[in-house]
XYZ file of C-alpha atoms in Angstrom:
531
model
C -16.257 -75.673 26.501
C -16.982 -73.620 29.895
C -13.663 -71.543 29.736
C -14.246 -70.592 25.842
C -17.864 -69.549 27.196
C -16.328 -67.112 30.031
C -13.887 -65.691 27.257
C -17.019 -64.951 24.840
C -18.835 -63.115 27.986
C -15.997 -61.462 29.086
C -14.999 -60.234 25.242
C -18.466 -58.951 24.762
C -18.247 -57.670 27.958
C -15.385 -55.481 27.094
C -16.761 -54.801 23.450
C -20.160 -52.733 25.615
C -17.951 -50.838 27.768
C -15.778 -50.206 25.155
C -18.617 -48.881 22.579
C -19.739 -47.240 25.670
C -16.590 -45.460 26.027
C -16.313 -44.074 22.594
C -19.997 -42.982 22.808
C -19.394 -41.070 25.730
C -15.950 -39.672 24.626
C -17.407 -38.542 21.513
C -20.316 -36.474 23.081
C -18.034 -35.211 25.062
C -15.838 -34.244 22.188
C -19.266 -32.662 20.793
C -19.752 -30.030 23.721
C -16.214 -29.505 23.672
C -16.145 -28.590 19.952
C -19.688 -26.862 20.305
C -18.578 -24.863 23.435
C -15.176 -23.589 21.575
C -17.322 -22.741 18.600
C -19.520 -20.622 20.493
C -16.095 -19.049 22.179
C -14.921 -18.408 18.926
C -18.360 -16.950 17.549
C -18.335 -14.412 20.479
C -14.706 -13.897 20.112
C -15.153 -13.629 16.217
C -17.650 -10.880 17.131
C -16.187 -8.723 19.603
C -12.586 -8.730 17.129
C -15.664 -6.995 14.312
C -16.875 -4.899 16.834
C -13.899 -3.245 18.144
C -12.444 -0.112 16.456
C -9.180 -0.274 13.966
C -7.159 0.724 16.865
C -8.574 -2.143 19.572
C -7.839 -4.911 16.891
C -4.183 -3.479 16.449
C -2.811 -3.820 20.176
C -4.483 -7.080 20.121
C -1.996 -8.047 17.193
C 0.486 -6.624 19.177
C -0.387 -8.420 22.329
C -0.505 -11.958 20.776
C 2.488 -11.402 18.455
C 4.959 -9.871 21.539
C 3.319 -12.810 24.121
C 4.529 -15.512 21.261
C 7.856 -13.894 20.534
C 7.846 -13.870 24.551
C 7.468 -18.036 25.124
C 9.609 -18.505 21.934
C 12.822 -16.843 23.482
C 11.773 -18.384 26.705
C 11.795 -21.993 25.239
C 15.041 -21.019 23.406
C 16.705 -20.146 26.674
C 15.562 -23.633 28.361
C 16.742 -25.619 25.391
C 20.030 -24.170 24.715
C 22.452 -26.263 25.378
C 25.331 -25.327 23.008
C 28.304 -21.819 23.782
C 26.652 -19.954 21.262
C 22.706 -20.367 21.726
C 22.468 -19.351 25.727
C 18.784 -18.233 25.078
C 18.755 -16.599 21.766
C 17.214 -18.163 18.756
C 18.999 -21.116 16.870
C 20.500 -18.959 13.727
C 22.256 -16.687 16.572
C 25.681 -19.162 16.511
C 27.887 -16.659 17.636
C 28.611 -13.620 20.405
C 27.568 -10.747 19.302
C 31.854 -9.247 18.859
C 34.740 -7.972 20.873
C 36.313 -5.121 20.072
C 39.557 -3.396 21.350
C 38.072 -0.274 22.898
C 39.314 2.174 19.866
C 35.624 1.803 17.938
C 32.936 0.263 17.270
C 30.047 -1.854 19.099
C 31.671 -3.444 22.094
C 29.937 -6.769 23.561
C 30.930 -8.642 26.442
C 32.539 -12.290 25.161
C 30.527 -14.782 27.472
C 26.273 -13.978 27.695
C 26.053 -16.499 30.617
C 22.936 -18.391 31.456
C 19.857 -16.592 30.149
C 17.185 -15.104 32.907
C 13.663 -16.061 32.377
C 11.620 -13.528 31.078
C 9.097 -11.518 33.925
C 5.260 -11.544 33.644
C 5.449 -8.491 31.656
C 2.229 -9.022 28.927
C -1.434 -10.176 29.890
C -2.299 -13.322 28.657
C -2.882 -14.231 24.735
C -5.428 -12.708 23.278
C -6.669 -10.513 26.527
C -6.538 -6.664 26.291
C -3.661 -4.956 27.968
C -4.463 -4.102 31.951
C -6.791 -1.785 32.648
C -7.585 -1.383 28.939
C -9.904 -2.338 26.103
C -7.961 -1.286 23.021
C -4.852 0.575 21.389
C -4.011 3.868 23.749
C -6.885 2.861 26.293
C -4.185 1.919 29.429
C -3.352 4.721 31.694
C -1.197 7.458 29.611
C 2.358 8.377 31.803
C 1.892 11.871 32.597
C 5.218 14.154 31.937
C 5.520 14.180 35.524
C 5.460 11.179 36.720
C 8.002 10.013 33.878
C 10.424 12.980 35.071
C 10.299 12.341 38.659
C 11.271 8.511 37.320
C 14.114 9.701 34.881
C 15.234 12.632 35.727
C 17.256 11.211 39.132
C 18.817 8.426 36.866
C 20.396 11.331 34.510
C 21.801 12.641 37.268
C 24.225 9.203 37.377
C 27.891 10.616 37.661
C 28.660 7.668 35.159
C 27.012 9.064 32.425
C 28.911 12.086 30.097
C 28.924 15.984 30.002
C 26.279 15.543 27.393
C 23.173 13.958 28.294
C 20.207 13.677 25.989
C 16.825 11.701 26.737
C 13.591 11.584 24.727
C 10.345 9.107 25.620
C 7.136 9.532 23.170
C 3.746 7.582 23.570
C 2.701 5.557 20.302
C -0.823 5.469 20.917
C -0.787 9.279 21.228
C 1.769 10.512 18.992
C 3.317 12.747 21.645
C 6.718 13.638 23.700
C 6.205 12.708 27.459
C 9.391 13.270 28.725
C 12.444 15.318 27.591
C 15.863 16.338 28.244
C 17.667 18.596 25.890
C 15.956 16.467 23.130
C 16.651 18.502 20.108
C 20.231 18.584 20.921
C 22.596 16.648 18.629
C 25.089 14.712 19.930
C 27.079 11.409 18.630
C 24.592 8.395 17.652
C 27.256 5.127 17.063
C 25.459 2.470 16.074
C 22.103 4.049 17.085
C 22.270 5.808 13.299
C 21.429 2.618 11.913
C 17.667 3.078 12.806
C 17.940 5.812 10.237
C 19.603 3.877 7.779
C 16.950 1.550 8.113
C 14.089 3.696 7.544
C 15.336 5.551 4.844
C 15.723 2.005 2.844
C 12.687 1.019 3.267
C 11.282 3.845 2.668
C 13.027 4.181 -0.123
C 12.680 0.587 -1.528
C 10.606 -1.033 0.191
C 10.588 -4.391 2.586
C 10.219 -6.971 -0.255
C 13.210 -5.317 -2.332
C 16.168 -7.574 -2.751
C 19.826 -7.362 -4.327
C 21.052 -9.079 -7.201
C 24.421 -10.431 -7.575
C 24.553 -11.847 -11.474
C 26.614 -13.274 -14.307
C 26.713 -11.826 -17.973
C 28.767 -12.404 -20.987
C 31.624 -10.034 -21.621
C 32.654 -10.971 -24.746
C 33.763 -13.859 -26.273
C 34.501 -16.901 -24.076
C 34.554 -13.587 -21.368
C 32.119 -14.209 -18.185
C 31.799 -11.095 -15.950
C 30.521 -11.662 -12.311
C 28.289 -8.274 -11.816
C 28.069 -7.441 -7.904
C 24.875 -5.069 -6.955
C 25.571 -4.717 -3.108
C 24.433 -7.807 -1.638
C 26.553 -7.810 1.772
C 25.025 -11.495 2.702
C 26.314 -13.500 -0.379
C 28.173 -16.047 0.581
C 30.469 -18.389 -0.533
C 29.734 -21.338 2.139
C 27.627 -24.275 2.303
C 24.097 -23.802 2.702
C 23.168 -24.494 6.847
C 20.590 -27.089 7.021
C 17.594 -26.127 9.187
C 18.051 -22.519 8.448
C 14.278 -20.909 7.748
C 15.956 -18.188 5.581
C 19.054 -19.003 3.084
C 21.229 -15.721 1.868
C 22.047 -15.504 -1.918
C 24.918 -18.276 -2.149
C 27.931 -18.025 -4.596
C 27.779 -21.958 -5.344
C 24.060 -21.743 -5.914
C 25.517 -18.999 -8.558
C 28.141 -21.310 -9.826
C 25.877 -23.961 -10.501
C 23.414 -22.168 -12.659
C 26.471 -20.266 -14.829
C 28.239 -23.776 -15.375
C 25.043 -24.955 -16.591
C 24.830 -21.782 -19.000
C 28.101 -22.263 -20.194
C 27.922 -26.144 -20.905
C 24.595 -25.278 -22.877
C 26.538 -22.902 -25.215
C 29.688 -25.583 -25.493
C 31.740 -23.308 -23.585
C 33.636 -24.732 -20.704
C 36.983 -22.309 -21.152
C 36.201 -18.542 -19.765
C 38.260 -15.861 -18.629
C 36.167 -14.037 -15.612
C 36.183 -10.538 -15.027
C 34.406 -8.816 -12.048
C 32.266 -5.572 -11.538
C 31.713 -3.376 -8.761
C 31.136 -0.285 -10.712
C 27.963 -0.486 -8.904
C 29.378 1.543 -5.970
C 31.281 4.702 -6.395
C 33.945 6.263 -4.081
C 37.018 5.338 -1.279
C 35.837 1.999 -0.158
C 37.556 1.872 2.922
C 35.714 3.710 5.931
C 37.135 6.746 6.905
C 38.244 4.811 10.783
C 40.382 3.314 8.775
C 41.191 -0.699 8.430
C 39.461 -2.133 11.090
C 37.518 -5.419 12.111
C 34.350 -3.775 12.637
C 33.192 -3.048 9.209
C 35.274 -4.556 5.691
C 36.007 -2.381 2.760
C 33.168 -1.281 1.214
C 32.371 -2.798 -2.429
C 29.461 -3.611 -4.024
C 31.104 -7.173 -4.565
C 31.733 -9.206 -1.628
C 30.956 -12.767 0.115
C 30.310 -13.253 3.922
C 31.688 -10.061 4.397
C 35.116 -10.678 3.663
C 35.532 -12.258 6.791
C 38.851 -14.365 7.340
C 37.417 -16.485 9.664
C 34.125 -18.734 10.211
C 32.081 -16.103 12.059
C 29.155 -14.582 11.092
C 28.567 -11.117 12.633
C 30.704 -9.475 15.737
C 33.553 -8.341 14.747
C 36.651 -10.485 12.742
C 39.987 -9.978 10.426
C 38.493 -8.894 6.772
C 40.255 -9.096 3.227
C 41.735 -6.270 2.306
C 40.196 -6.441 -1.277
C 36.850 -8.436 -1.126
C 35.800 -7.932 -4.247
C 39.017 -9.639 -6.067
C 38.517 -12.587 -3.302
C 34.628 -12.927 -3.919
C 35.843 -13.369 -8.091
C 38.683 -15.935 -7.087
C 36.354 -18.502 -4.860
C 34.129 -18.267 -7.836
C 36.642 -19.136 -9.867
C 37.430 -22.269 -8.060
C 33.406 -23.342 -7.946
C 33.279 -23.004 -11.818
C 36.431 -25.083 -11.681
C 34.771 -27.921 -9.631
C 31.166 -27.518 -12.104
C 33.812 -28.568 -14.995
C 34.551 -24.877 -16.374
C 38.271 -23.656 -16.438
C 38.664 -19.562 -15.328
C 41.784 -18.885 -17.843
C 44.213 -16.858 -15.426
C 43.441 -14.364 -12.533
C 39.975 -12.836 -12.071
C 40.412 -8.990 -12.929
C 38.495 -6.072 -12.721
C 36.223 -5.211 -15.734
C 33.027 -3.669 -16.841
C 30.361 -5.308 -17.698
C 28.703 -4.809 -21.449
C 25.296 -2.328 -21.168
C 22.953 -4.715 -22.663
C 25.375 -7.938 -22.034
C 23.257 -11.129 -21.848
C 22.561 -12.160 -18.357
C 23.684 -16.147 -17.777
C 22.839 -16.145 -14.105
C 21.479 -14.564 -10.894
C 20.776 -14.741 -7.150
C 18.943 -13.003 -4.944
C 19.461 -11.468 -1.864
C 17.158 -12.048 1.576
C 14.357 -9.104 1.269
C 15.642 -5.530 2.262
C 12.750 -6.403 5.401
C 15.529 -9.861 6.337
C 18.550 -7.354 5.989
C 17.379 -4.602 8.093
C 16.529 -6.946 11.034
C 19.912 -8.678 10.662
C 21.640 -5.456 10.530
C 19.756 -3.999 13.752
C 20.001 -7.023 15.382
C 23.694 -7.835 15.656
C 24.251 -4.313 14.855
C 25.765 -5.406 11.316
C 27.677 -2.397 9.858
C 28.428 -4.313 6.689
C 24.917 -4.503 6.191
C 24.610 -1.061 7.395
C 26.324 0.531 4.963
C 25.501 -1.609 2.152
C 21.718 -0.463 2.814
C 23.105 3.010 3.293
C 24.119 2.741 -0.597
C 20.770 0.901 -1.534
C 18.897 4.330 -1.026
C 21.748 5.833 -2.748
C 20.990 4.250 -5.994
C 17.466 4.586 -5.424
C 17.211 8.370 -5.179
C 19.976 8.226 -8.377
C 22.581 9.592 -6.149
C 26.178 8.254 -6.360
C 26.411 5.315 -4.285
C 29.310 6.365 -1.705
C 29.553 7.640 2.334
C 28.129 11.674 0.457
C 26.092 10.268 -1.921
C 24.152 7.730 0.829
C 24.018 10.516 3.761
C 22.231 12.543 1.165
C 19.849 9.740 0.049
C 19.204 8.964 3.680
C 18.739 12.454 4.654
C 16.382 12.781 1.741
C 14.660 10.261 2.612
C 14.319 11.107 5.829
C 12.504 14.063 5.310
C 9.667 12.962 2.744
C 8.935 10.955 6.135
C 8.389 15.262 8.198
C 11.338 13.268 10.666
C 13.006 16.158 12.896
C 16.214 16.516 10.980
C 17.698 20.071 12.918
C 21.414 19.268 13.369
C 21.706 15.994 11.767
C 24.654 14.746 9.544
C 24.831 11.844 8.237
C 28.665 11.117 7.399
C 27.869 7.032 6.771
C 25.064 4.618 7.333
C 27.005 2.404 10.304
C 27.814 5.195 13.157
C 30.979 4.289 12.967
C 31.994 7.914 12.108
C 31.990 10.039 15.125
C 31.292 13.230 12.802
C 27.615 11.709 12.342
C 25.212 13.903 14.589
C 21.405 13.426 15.648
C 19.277 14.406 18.468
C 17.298 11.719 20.630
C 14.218 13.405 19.197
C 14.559 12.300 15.752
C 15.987 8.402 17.156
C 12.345 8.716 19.338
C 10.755 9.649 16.023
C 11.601 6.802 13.962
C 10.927 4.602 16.233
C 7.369 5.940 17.034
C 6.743 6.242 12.675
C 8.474 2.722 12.635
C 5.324 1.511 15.610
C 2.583 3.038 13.612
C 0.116 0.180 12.091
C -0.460 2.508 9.115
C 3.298 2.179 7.959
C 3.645 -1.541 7.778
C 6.807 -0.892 5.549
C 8.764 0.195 8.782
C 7.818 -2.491 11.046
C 11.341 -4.459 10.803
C 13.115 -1.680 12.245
C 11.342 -2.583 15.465
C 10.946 -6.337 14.861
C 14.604 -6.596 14.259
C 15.450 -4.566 17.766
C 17.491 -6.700 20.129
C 15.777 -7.872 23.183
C 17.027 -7.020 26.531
C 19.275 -9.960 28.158
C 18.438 -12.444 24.990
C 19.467 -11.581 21.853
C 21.516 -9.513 19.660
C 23.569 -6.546 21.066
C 21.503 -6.901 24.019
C 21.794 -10.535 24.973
C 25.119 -9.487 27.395
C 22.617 -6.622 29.630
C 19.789 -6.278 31.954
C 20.932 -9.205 34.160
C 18.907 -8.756 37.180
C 17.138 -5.930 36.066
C 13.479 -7.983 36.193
C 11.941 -4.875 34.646
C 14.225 -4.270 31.536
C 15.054 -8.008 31.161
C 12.773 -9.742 28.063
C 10.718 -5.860 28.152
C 13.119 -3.587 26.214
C 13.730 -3.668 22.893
C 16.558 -1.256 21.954
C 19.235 -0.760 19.398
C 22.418 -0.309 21.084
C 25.640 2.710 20.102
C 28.772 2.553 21.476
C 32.333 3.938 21.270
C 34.588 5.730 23.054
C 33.176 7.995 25.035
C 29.963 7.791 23.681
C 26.661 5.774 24.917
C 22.947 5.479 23.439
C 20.369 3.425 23.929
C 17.114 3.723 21.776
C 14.018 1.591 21.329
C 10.106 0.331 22.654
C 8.430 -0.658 25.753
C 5.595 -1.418 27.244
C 4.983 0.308 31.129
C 3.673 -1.551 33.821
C 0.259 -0.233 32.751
C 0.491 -1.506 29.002
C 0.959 1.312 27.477
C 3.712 0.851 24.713
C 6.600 3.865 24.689
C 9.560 4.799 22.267
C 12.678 6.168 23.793
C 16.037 7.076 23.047
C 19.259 8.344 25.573
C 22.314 9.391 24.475
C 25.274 10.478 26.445
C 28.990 11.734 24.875
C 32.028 11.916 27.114
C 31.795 9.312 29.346
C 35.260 7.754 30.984
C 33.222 4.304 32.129
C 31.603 2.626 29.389
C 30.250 0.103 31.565
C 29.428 2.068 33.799
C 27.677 4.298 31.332
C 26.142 1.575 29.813
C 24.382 0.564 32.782
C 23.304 3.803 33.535
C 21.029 3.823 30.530
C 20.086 0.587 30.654
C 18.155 1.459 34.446
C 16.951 4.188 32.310
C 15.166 2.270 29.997
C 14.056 -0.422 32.882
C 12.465 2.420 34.921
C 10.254 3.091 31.712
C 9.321 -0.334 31.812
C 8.482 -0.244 35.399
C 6.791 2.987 35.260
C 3.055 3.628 35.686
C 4.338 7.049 36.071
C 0.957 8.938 36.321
């Protein structure tokens, strides 16, 4: 059978060239591998070679160039109103406000600008350098002749205040009426921030519980938690806040095991002490403050930005809980009311907050003044001080100042910045930011992981449109109200060298003009060599 003889031929034909094939794929798969393992050998060596400080701006390097093509994909893939470049768990505009107080964010971000060429490539050193501190250092003059036109800008207050520091070298290298205090906003929050960690640590995390008050008596214990919420978990999300059906769930099943499905339900916020409504006044900005609350007794479906709040969250957490027992088979006899909570009650169920690292990065992020103050309080009970605006600007203060921070002139009136009557200089925002950089306090480092990136996310994700050199460089906690701007946060020059700054200005007419104002500030760091 001729053609069945061609077939055979041709078939082990085809089986040679296919062995052949793999033979030759597979040695070349060997000098691949062996090449990359002698890459990696050399590479292995020189990272146990170099000095502490080398090894640490090569973290830095690979960690900021990832973060980099992350937001960069993000912006690409975003198809949806709320994403527009900013990572997936960003579902909403930073908020509105109506000019009296508070942050104030532009409604619509627009499309998001791709981020410039601003970091070598991953795992190189920076240009021109071979380690942490080895690019060019700005010299004081060169930085002035760079900032000191831009404070001239007519938009900008009667009171202007600019400090820039070098990381590597601990040091001021430009100036301008530093250790003056003047009106932070929002920028106060970087102090908040340090002072809870400082004070409790990054893995710390709030406990929201049930206990028995007596019999067929269920108290609901709040400890602070700002995040707790009452809705259904979101699917995808890498990081899930304490949840008050997760709670329900584990106290019906308590209840049921002790043949108990009849409770009254008390609540306790004895946890926090003092007025719990800010000193502004009602406003959407910032709810009541009570150490019992679920998604921050927001009366809508938003999650940060400003909203309507409850007027008593803590009465409103106890009722929805109410209603989950109620659905878990357990009947709430009568209205949730205030109560205390026995001093060695027995505990039927509790969840846990996101780590104090989570909340800080939320908080500086969306500028979250919820969160803000709820931290503020944290320290408060840490330090054994009463938990209220005094007994938190003292913790914070306190804490503070274990950490040698420049304190001259600073009050600390709440933990938020809502209240104009707080006061810092731009050396002491400069300062936390540069003890917040340092590789030796790892505790610290979500105050500037959680900074907003210029044009992407947060409270930044509306600025630096067109400005190549700020946009996807800066990374700055924003402060605004009226007539008062600051801007404070990292960046790395156009030689590599990584900065802190902060600006503040008070008595401005034009806060977007203002606003702009310090953003070319910050971008004129960025594009600085300055030496």
């Amino acid at each position: 059978m001729p053609e069945t003889g061609k077939w055979q031929v041709r078939w082990q034909s085809a089986q040679r060239s296919a062995r052949a094939a793999t033979h030759a794929a597979v040695r070349s798969a060997q000098s691949t591998a062996d090449a990359a393992r002698r890459t990696a050998g050399t590479a292995r060596l020189a990272w146990q070679a170099a000095p502490r400080h080398t090894r640490q701006t090569w973290r830095l390097t690979a960690v900021s160039a990832a973060t980099g093509l992350a937001v960069a994909l993000a912006a690409v893939a975003a198809a949806g109103p709320w994403d527009s470049g900013q990572r997936t768990a960003e579902r909403a505009e930073a908020g509105s406000m109506d000019g009296a107080s508070g942050e104030h964010h532009a409604a619509d971000p627009g499309p998001a600008p791709s981020a410039p060429p601003v970091l070598p490539a991953l795992g190189a050193p920076a240009p021109g350098s071979a380690g942490r501190g080895a690019a060019p250092v700005p010299t004081d003059a060169g930085l002035a002749d760079a900032l000191a036109p831009l404070l001239k800008d007519p938009a900008l207050g009667s009171v202007r205040t600019a400090s820039v520091l070098d990381v590597a070298a601990g040091r001021e290298v430009f100036g301008e009426d530093q250790g003056k205090a003047a009106t932070p906003a929002s920028t106060v929050k970087l102090a908040t921030a340090v002072a809870a960690l400082s004070a409790l640590g990054p893995d710390h995390r709030i406990d929201t519980t049930v206990v028995l008050g007596g019999k067929n008596r269920v108290v609901l214990v709040g400890g602070g938690d700002p995040t707790l919420t009452a809705r259904a978990p979101r699917h995808g999300a890498e990081e899930q806040p304490a949840n008050l059906r997760a709670l329900a769930d584990a106290t019906a099943r308590a209840l049921k095991k002790r043949h108990l499905t009849k409770v009254a339900l008390g609540y306790d916020t004895s946890a926090y002490a003092g007025p719990a409504l800010h000193p502004i006044g009602p406003n959407e900005n910032i709810a009541p403050v009570t150490a019992l609350m679920t998604d921050e007794a927001r009366l809508d479906d938003s999650e940060h930005g400003t909203a309507p709040r409850g007027t008593d969250p803590a009465h409103d957490a106890a009722r929805a809980f109410a209603d989950l027992l109620h659905a878990r088979g357990i009947t709430v006899d009568g209205d949730p009311a205030g109560a205390k909570a026995p001093k060695k009650a027995d505990r039927l169920a509790t969840v846990r907050s996101l780590p104090l690292s989570a909340l800080v990065e939320r908080m500086l992020t969306y500028s979250d003044n919820d969160i803000a103050e709820a931290l503020a309080r944290q320290t408060a009970l840490a330090a054994r001080q009463p938990a209220s605006f005094a007994g938190a600007g003292k913790a914070v203060r306190a804490a503070l100042a274990r950490q040698h921070l420049p304190l001259t002139g600073a009050v600390f009136e709440d933990g938020s910045g809502l209240d104009r009557d707080d006061k810092v200089t731009a050396s002491l925002l400069s300062h936390l930011l540069l003890r917040s950089s340092s590789p030796d306090l790892p505790a610290l480092r979500p105050v500037v992981t959680g900074l907003p990136v210029a044009a992407f996310t947060g409270t930044l994700s509306n600025r630096y449109r067109g400005q190549s050199a700020g946009a996807g460089a800066v990374r700055a906690k924003t402060g605004t109200l009226t007539g008062v701007n600051t801007l404070a946060g990292t960046v790395v020059d156009a030689d590599g060298r990584l900065l802190v700054f902060s600006f503040m200005t008070t008595g401005t007419s034009d806060p977007q003009g203002a606003q702009n104002a310090l953003d070319k500030l910050a971008s004129a760091v960025a594009n600085c060599g300055c030496r």
